[in-house]
Short mmCIF file of C-alpha atoms and ligand atoms in Angstrom, two decimals:
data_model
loop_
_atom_site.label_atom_id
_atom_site.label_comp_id
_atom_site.label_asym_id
_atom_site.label_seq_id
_atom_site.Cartn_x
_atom_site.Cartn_y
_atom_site.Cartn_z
CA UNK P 1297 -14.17 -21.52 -13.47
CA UNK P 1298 -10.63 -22.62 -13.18
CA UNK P 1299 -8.76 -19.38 -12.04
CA UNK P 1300 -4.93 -20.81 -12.97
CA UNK P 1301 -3.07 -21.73 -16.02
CA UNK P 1302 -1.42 -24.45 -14.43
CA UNK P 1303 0.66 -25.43 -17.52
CA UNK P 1304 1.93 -22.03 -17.41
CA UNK P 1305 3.11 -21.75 -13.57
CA UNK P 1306 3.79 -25.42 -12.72
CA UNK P 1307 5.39 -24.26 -9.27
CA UNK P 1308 3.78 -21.42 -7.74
CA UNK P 1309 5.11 -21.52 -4.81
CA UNK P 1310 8.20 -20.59 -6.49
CA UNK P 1311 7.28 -18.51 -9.02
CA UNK P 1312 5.51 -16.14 -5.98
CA UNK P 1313 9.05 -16.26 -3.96
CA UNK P 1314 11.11 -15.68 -6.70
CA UNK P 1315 8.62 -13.06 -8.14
CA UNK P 1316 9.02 -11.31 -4.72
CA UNK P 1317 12.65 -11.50 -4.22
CA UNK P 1318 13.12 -9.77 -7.64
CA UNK P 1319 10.76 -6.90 -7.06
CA UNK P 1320 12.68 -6.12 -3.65
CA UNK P 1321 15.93 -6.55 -5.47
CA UNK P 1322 15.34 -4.06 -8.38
CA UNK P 1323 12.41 -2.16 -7.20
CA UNK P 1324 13.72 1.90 -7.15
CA UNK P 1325 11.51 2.52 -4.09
CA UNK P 1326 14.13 -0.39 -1.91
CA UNK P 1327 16.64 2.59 -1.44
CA UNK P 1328 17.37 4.38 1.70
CA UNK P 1329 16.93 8.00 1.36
CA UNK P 1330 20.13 10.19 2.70
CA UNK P 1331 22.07 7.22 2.45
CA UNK P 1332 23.43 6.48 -1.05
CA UNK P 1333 23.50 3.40 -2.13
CA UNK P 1334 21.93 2.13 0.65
CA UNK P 1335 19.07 -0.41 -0.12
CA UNK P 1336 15.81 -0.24 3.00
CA UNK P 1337 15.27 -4.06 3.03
CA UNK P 1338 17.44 -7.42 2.37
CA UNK P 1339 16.70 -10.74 0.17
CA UNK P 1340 12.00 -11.44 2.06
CA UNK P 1341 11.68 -14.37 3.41
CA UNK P 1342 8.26 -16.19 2.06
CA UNK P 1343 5.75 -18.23 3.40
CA UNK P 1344 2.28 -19.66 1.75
CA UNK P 1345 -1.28 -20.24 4.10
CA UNK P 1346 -4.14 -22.66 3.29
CA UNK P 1347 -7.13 -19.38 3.62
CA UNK P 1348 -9.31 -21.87 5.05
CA UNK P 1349 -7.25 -23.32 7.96
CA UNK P 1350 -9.10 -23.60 11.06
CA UNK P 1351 -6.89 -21.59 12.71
CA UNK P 1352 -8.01 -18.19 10.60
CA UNK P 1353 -11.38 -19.05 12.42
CA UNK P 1354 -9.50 -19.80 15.79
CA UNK P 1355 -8.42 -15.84 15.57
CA UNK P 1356 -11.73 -14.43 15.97
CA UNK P 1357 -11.33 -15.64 19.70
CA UNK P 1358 -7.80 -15.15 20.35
CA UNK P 1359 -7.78 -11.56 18.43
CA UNK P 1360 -11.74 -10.34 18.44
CA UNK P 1361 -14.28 -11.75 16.01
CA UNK P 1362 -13.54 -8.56 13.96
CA UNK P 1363 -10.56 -10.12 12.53
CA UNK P 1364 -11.42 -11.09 9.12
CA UNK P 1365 -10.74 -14.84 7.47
CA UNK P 1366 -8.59 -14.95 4.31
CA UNK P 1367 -11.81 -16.13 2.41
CA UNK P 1368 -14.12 -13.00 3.81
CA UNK P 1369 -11.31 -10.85 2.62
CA UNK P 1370 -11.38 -12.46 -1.08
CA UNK P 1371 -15.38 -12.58 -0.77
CA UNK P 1372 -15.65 -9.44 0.27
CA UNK P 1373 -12.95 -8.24 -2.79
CA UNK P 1374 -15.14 -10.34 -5.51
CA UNK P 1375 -18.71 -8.75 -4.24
CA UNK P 1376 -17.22 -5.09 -4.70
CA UNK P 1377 -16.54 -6.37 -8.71
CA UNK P 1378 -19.90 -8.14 -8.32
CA UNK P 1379 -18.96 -11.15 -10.65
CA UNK P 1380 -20.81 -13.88 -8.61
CA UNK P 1381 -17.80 -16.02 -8.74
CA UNK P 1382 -16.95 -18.49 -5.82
CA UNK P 1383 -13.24 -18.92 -5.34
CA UNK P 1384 -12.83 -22.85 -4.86
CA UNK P 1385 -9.34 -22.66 -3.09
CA UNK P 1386 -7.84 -19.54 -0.85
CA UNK P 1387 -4.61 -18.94 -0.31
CA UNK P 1388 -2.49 -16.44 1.58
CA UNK P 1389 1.08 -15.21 0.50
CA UNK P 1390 2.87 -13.71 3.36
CA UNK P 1391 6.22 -12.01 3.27
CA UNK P 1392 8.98 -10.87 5.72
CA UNK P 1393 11.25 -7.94 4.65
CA UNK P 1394 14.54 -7.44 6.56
CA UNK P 1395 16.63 -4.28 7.48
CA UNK P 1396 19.74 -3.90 6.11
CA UNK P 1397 22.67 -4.91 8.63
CA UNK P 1398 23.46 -1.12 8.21
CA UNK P 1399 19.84 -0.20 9.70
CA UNK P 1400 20.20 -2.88 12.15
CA UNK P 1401 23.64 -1.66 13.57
CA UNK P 1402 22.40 1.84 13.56
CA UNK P 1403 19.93 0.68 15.82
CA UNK P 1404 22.37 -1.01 17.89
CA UNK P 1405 24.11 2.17 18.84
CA UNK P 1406 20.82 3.61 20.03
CA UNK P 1407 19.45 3.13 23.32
CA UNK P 1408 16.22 6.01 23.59
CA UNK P 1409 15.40 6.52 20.33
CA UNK P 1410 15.12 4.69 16.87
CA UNK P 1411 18.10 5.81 14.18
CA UNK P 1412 17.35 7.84 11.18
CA UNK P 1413 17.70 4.98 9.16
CA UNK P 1414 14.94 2.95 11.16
CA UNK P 1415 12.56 5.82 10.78
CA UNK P 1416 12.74 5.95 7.12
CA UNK P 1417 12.55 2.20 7.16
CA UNK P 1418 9.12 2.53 8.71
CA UNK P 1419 7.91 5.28 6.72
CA UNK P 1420 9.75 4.83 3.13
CA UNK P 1421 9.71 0.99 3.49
CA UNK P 1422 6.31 0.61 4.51
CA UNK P 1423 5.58 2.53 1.14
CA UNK P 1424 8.04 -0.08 -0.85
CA UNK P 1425 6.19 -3.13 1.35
CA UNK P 1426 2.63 -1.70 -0.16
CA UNK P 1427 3.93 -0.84 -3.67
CA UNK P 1428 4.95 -4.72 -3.29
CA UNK P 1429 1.90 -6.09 -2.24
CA UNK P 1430 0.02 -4.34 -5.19
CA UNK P 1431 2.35 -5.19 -7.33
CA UNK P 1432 1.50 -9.19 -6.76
CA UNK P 1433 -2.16 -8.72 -6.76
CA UNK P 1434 -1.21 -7.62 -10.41
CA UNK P 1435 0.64 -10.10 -11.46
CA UNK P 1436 -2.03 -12.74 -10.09
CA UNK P 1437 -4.62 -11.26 -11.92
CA UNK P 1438 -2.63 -11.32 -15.16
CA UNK P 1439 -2.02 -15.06 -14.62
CA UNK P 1440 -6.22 -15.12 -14.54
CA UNK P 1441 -6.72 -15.23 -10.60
CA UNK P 1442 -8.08 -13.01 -8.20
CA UNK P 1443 -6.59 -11.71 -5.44
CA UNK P 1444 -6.86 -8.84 -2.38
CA UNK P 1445 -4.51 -6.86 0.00
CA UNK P 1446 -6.61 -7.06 3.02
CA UNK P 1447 -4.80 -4.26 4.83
CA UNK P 1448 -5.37 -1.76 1.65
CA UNK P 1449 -8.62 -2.10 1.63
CA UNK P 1450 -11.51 0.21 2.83
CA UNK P 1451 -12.66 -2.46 5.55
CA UNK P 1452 -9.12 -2.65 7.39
CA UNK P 1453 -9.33 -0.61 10.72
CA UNK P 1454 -6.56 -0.67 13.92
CA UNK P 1455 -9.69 -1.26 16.67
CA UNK P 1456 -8.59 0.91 19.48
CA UNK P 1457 -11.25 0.05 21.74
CA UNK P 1458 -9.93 -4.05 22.92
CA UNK P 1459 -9.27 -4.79 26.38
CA UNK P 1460 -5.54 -6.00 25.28
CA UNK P 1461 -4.77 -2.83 23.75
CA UNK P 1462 -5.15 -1.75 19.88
CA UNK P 1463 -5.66 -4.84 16.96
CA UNK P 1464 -6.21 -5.04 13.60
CA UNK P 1465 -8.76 -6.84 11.56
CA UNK P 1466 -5.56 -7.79 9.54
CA UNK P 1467 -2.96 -8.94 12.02
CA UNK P 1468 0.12 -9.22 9.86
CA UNK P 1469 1.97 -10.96 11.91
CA UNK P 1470 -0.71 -13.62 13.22
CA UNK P 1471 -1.28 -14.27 8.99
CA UNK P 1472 2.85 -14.43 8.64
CA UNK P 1473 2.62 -17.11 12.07
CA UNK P 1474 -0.37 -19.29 9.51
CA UNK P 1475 1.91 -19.27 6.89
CA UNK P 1476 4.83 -20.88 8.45
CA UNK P 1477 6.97 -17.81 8.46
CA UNK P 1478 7.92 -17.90 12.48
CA UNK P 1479 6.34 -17.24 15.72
CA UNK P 1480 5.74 -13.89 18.41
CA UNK P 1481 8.47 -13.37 20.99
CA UNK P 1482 8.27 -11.99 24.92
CA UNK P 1483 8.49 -8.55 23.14
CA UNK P 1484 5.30 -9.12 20.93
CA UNK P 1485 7.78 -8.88 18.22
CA UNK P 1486 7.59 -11.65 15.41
CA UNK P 1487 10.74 -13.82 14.60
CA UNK P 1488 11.49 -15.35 11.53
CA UNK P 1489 14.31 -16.85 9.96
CA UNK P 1490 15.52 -13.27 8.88
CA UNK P 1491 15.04 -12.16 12.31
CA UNK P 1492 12.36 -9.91 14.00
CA UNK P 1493 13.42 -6.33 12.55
CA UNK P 1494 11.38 -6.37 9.59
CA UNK P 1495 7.98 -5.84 8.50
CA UNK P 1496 5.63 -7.83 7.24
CA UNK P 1497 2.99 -7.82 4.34
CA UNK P 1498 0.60 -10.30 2.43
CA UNK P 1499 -2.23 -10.68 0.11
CA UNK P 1500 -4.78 -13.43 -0.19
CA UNK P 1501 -5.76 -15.22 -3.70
CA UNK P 1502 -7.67 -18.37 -5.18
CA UNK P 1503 -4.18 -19.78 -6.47
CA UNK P 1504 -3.69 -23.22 -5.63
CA UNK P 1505 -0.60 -22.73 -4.22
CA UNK P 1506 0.76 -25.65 -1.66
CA UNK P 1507 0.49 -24.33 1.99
CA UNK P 1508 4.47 -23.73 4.09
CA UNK P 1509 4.11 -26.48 6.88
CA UNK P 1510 4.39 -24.71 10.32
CA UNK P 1511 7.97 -25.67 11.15
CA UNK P 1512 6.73 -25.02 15.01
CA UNK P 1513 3.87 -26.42 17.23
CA UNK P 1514 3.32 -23.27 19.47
CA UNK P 1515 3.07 -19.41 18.65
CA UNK P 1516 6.02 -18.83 21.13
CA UNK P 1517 8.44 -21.02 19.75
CA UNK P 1518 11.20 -19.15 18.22
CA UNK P 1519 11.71 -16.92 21.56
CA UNK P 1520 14.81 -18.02 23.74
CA UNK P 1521 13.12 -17.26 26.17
CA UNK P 1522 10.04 -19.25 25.62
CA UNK P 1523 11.88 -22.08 24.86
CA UNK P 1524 15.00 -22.21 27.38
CA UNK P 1525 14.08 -19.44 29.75
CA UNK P 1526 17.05 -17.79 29.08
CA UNK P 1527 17.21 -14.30 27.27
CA UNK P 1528 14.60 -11.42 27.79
CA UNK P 1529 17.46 -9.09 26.54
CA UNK P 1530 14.26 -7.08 25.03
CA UNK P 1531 13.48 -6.39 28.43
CA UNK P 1532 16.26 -4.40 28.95
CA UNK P 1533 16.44 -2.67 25.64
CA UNK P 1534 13.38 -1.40 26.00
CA UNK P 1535 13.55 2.44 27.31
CA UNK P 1536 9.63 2.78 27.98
CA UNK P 1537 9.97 -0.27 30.45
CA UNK P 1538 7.07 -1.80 28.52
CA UNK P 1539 8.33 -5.05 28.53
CA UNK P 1540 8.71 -7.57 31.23
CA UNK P 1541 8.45 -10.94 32.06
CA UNK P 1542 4.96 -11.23 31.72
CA UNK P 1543 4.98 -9.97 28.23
CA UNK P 1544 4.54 -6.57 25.98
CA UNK P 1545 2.68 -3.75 27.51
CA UNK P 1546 1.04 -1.70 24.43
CA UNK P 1547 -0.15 1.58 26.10
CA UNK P 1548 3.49 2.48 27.41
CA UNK P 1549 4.82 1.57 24.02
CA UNK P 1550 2.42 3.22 21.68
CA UNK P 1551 2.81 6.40 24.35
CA UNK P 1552 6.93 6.32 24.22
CA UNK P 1553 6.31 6.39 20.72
CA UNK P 1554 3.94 8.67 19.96
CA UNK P 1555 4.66 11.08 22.89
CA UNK P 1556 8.27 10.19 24.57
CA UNK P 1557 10.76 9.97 21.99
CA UNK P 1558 9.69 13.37 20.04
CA UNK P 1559 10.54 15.33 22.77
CA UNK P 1560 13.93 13.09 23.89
CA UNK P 1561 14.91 13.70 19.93
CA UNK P 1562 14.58 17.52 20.43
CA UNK P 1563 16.24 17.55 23.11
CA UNK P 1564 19.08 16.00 21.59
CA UNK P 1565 18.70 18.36 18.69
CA UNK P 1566 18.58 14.98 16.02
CA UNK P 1567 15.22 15.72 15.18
CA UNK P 1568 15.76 16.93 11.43
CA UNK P 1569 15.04 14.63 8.71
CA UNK P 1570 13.00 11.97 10.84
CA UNK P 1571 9.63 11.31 8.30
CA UNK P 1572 6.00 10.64 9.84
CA UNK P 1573 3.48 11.04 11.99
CA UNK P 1574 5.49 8.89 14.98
CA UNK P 1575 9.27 8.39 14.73
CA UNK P 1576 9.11 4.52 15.48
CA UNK P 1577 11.11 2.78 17.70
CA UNK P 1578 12.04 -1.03 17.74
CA UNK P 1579 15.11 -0.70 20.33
CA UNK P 1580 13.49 -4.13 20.99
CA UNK P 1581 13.70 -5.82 17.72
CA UNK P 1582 17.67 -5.10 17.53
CA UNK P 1583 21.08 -5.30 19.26
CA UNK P 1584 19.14 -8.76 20.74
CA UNK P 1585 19.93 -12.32 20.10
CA UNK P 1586 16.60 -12.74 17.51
CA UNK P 1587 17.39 -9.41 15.61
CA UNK P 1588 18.42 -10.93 12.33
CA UNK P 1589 17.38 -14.67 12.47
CA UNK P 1590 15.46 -17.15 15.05
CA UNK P 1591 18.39 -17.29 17.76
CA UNK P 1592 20.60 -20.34 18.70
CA UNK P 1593 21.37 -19.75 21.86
CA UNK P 1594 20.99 -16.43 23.93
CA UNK P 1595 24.37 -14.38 23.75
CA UNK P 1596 23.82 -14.83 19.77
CA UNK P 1597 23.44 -11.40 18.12
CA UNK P 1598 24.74 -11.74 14.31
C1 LIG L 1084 -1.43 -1.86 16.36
C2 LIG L 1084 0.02 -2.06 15.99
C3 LIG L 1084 0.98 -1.65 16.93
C4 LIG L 1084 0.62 -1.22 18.34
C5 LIG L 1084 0.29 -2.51 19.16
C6 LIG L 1084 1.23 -3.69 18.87
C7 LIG L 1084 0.67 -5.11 19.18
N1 LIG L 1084 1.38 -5.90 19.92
O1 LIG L 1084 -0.38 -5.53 18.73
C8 LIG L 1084 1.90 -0.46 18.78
C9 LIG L 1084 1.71 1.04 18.51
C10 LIG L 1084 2.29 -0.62 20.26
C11 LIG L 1084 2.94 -1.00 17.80
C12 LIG L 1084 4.31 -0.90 17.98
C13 LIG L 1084 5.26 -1.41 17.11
N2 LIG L 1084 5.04 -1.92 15.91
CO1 LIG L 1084 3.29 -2.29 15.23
N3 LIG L 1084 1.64 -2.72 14.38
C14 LIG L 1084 0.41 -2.63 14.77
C15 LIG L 1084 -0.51 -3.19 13.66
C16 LIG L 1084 -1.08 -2.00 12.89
C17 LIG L 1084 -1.62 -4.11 14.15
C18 LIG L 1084 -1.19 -5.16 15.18
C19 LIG L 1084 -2.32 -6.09 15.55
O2 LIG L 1084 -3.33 -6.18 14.90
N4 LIG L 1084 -2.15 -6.84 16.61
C20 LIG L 1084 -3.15 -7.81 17.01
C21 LIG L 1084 -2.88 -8.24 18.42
C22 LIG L 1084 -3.98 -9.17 18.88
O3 LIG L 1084 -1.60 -8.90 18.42
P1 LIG L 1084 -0.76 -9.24 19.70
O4 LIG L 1084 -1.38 -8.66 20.91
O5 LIG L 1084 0.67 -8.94 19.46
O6 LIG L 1084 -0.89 -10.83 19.70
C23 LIG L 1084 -0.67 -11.61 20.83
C24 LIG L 1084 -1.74 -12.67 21.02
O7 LIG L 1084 -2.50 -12.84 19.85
C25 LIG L 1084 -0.96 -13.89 21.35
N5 LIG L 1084 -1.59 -15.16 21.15
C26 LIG L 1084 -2.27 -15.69 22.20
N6 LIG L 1084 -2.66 -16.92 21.86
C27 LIG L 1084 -2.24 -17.20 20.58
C28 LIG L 1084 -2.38 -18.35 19.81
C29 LIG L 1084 -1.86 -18.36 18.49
C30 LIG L 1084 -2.01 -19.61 17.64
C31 LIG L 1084 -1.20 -17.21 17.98
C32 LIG L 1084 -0.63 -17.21 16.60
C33 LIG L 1084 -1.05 -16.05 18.78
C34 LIG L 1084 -1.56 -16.07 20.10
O8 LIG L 1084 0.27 -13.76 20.65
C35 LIG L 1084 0.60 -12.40 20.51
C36 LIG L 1084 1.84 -12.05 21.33
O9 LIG L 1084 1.59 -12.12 22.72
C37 LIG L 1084 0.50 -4.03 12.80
C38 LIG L 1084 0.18 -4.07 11.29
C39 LIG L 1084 -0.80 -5.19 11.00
N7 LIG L 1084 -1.75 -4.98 10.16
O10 LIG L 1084 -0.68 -6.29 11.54
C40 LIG L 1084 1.86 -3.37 13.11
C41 LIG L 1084 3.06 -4.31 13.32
C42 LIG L 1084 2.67 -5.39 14.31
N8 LIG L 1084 4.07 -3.42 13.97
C43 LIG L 1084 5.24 -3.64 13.59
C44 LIG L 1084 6.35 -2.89 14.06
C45 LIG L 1084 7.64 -3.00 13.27
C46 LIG L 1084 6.22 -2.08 15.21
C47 LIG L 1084 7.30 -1.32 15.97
C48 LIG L 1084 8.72 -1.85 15.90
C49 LIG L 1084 7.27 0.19 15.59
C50 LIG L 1084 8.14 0.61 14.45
N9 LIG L 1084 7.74 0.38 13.24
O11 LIG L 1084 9.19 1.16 14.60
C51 LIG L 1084 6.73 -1.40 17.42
C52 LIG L 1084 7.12 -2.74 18.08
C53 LIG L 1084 6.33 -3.04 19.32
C54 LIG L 1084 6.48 -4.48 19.77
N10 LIG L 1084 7.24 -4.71 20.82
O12 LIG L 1084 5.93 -5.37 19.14
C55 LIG L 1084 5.34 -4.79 12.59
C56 LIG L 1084 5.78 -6.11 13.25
C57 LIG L 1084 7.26 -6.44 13.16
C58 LIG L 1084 7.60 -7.63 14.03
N11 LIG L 1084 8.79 -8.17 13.88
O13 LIG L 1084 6.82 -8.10 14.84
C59 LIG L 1084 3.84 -4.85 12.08
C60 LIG L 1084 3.34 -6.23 11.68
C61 LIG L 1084 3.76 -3.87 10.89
C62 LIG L 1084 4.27 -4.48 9.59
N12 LIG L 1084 3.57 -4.28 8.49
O14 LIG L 1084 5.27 -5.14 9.55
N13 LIG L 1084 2.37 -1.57 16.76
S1 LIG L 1085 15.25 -10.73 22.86
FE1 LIG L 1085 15.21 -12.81 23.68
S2 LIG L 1085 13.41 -12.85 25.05
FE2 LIG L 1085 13.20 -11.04 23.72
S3 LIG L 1085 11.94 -11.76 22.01
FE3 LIG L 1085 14.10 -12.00 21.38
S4 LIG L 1085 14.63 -14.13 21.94
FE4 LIG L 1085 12.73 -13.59 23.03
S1 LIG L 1086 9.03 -0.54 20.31
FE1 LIG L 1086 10.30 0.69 21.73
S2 LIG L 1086 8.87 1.33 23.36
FE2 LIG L 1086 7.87 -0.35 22.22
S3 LIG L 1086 8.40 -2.20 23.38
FE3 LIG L 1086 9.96 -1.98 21.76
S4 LIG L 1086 11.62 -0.81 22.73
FE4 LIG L 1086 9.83 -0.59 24.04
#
């Protein structure tokens, strides 16, 4: 069964970025609540995975062998509709969506707690980066394929019980690192080439769309400090002191989250209007040299 109108789509690789650019652009769920006018996220950047490069296997070692390939994903997706079909070719489409300059240089004030703007970023854009990936496994099917959103489905869990702290079986930002999009920083945080404050989404299908080389040959490679030794300005913007030299410590930032910043908000009396269950933070992922594209050289901050 040949899932693709190729005569239809001759470039899908385009026709997916472009597709994805113009939902962000005109979607009516990109706007920024108690801000008019205010859009959550800027132009995605867009990368494309082979589903069955080694390295999706390689992740069942360096995450936990609960992390699930791109093709168990789409397998597991085609036995729920039982249609005994075996996707020849499995591809991942991976996005990165950007906060607004206005987001990032509320942030940039900040130095305990995230701005009202980030909160509703996480909360509100999340919502907008689902609505998105939904939106694509739609328009895939309509072109005749089949496709999943791994972290929609009933399967995806955050494992709390790893020695390294809490993991997904859908790591978004190991899939966006497969798909060419960038590489992790000292904070954890993922940069790309429209920075590290964004989020990240993606959905796998049997498209044959041609893989985004990996611009990069390690998974540290876009961090100045990684790659000059230079930088660690995350280190300092980081109020939980849950980031040093020797990397990200999880507990003391899922606790300042959770736990810390609540109270510090209060206390401040700023705490009306923040959204969810946790305000967010991400002092990290802004007023530092990677914040809005993979840095040049360390006193960069656009
Ligand atoms: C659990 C979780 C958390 C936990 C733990 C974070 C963590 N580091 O894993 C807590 C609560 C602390 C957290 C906090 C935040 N989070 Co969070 N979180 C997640 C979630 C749900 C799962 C993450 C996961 O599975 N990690 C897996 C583990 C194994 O990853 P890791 O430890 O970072 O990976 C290391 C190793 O694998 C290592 N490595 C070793 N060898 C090799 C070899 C290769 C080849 C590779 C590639 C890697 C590698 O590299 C990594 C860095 O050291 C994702 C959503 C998702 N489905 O992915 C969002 C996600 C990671 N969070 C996100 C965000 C935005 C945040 C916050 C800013 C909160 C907020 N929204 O305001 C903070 C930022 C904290 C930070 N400094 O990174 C974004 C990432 C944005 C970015 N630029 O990186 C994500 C992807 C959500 C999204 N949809 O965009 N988060
Ligand atoms: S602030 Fe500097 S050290 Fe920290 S992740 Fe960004 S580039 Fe790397
Ligand atoms: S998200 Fe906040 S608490 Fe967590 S590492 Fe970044 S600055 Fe620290």
């Amino acid at each position: 069964m040949s899932a693709v109108h190729p005569k239809t789509k001759p470039n899908l690789a385009q026709f997916f970025e472009e597709s994805i650019k113009t939902y962000i652009a005109g979607t009516p769920n990109n706007v920024m609540p108690a801000f008019p006018g205010e859009r959550i996220w800027d132009g995605p950047a867009v990368g494309f995975a082979d589903g069955d490069d080694p390295l999706f296997k390689e992740y069942k070692s360096i995450i936990g062998d609960f992390h699930v390939t791109p093709r168990e994903a789409l397998e597991m997706h085609l036995k729920k509709a039982a249609c005994g079909y075996q996707p020849e070719q499995v591809r991942v489409i991976s996005w990165a969506l950007p906060s607004t300059r206005e987001t990032r240089q509320s942030m940039r004030r900040e130095t305990q707690v995230s701005s009202l703007r980030w909160n509703y970023t996480r909360w509100y854009g999340q919502e907008a980066n689902a609505r998105l990936a939904r939106h694509l496994v739609a328009l895939v099917e309509d072109m005749g394929g089949h496709a999943v959103a791994p972290e929609q489905e009933s399967w995806f869990e955050v494992k709390r019980d790893v020695p390294g702290g809490p993991a997904s079986r859908w790591s978004q930002r190991h899939i966006a690192y497969a798909a060419g999009l960038g590489t992790f920083g000292l904070s954890d945080g993922f940069i790309s080439p429209v920075g590290m404050a964004i989020r990240l989404g993606s959905i796998v299908c049997d498209l044959d769309i041609p893989p985004t080389p990996r611009a990069y040959p390690g998974h540290l490679d876009n961090c100045l400090f990684y790659r000059t030794g230079n930088c660690g300005k995350c280190i300092k913007r980081c109020p939980a002191g849950a980031i040093s030299e020797a990397g990200h410590d999880k507990a003391k930032c899922s606790n300042y989250q959770s736990r810390v910043m609540p109270v510090i908000l209060q206390e401040m009396g700023r705490d009306h209007g923040y959204v969810g269950t946790y305000r967010g933070c991400g002092l990290c992922q802004t007023g530092v040299p990677c914040e809005g594209r993979i840095p040049r050289s360390k006193d960069e901050i656009d």
